[in-house]
Amino acid sequence: MSSTLVGRDLLSIADLNAAEIDGIVDLARAAKGGTSLGCPLQGLSLALIFQRPSNRTRVSFEVAIHRLGGHPIALFNPEVQLGERESPGDISRILDRYVDGIVARLVSHRDLVATAAAVRRPVNNSLTATEHPTQVLADLMTVKEVLGHLEGARVTYIGDGNNVCTSWIYGAALCGVDLRVVSPPGYEPPVSVLQRGAQLRRHGTPFTLTQDPVQVLADTDIVYTDVWASMGQETEQQRRRTDFARLQVNDALLALAPASARVMHCLPAHRGEEITDSVIDGPRSSVFDEAENRLWVQMALLAELYGRRQERVA
Ligand code: CP
Ligand code: NVA
């Protein structure tokens, strides 16, 4: 049976349904366990556009495309100069004539939507200021790896109501994850995101938004955090250090969670700000497995988008 994802865009994690997310996560776990996904990208080229810096996303997508038989072409903003040398629309219309798909890290989600509308090839969101769907697919894979299930998993996101948090709100809603978001006043996820999350949420799946970590940490399975100042918010860094200080994921905060609780962070980490060395490097950290899982989940996603051909490794 061919994948329901063939040829589709992935601009938001909410472009997927629960069965599709489960399918990607399970295929990624199979690939990590040694199942070959074949060469569905044989003879295909994919352009990766980065308007913002990247380490994990760029390298994991390039390796994933290469392992699936395809040819990645990474383009960085000093070369393409989105909106300066050329409009995002013109850049993507030209790329559309050369390549078979586009993976785009753009500042503006609106530019990403316009890009997807202007081209015929599948477009993948590899982070905008609004969402980070491939990150949260890898995060969901990691939660399943740690706990063995997604439905009913208790995940506490501590920090800014930002792009990663938004994808978590949608992903948790679709997968039946009991998500708790702890943000300081003024840094909560946008109301429109909370409303969309409520629409997506399965009947009976809890969701909590609070300023107080104590109660939600008491029975959490996962403690998750992200930087206090995202890319593009560098001028706010000093103010955010003050506003978020009491939510640092350190040993004292982790002591509020059960001993079995694991720690996750999408990275890059600002060590000593949102997370301490003792926690990120400690025995309860799943952070580096989570980073590795970007590779496996993107291989699975691309295999589904470009037509999966699985072969079991002998
Ligand atoms: N987590 C993540 O997207 O990392 P990069 O910004 O390094 O790609
Ligand atoms: N919220 C962070 C995520 C980085 C992967 C940012 O947008 O910079």
mmCIF file of N, CA and C in Angstrom, residues 48 66 88 97 106 187 189 191 194 209 227 231 264 288 305:
data_model
loop_
_atom_site.group_PDB
_atom_site.id
_atom_site.type_symbol
_atom_site.label_atom_id
_atom_site.label_comp_id
_atom_site.label_asym_id
_atom_site.label_seq_id
_atom_site.Cartn_x
_atom_site.Cartn_y
_atom_site.Cartn_z
ATOM 1 N N LEU A 48 17.825 22.370 0.266
ATOM 2 C CA LEU A 48 17.629 22.741 1.672
ATOM 3 C C LEU A 48 17.960 24.224 1.785
ATOM 4 N N HIS A 66 20.947 11.503 1.588
ATOM 5 C CA HIS A 66 22.026 10.693 1.009
ATOM 6 C C HIS A 66 21.753 9.204 1.222
ATOM 7 N N PRO A 88 11.489 35.472 -1.791
ATOM 8 C CA PRO A 88 11.349 34.046 -1.492
ATOM 9 C C PRO A 88 10.554 33.320 -2.574
ATOM 10 N N ARG A 97 12.074 24.263 -10.590
ATOM 11 C CA ARG A 97 12.408 23.785 -11.943
ATOM 12 C C ARG A 97 13.577 22.799 -11.938
ATOM 13 N N LEU A 106 12.803 29.000 7.163
ATOM 14 C CA LEU A 106 12.551 30.413 6.892
ATOM 15 C C LEU A 106 12.140 31.100 8.189
ATOM 16 N N TYR A 187 4.795 35.016 28.360
ATOM 17 C CA TYR A 187 5.511 34.150 27.415
ATOM 18 C C TYR A 187 4.708 32.879 27.096
ATOM 19 N N PRO A 189 2.071 30.380 25.106
ATOM 20 C CA PRO A 189 1.811 30.194 23.663
ATOM 21 C C PRO A 189 0.669 31.120 23.218
ATOM 22 N N VAL A 191 -2.785 32.633 21.862
ATOM 23 C CA VAL A 191 -4.161 32.149 22.063
ATOM 24 C C VAL A 191 -4.617 31.331 20.852
ATOM 25 N N LEU A 194 -3.386 27.863 21.233
ATOM 26 C CA LEU A 194 -4.125 27.117 22.267
ATOM 27 C C LEU A 194 -5.482 26.678 21.716
ATOM 28 N N LEU A 209 -1.934 24.544 31.081
ATOM 29 C CA LEU A 209 -1.060 25.705 30.931
ATOM 30 C C LEU A 209 -0.965 26.369 32.294
ATOM 31 N N VAL A 227 15.536 26.923 24.517
ATOM 32 C CA VAL A 227 16.175 28.208 24.853
ATOM 33 C C VAL A 227 15.130 29.255 25.246
ATOM 34 N N MET A 231 16.226 32.072 17.986
ATOM 35 C CA MET A 231 16.936 32.785 16.924
ATOM 36 C C MET A 231 16.099 34.003 16.504
ATOM 37 N N MET A 264 14.528 16.235 28.189
ATOM 38 C CA MET A 264 14.720 16.443 26.753
ATOM 39 C C MET A 264 14.908 17.937 26.461
ATOM 40 N N PHE A 288 20.704 13.688 23.849
ATOM 41 C CA PHE A 288 21.530 13.364 22.678
ATOM 42 C C PHE A 288 20.904 12.235 21.845
ATOM 43 N N LEU A 305 7.172 10.449 2.147
ATOM 44 C CA LEU A 305 6.822 11.519 1.198
ATOM 45 C C LEU A 305 7.169 11.156 -0.237
#
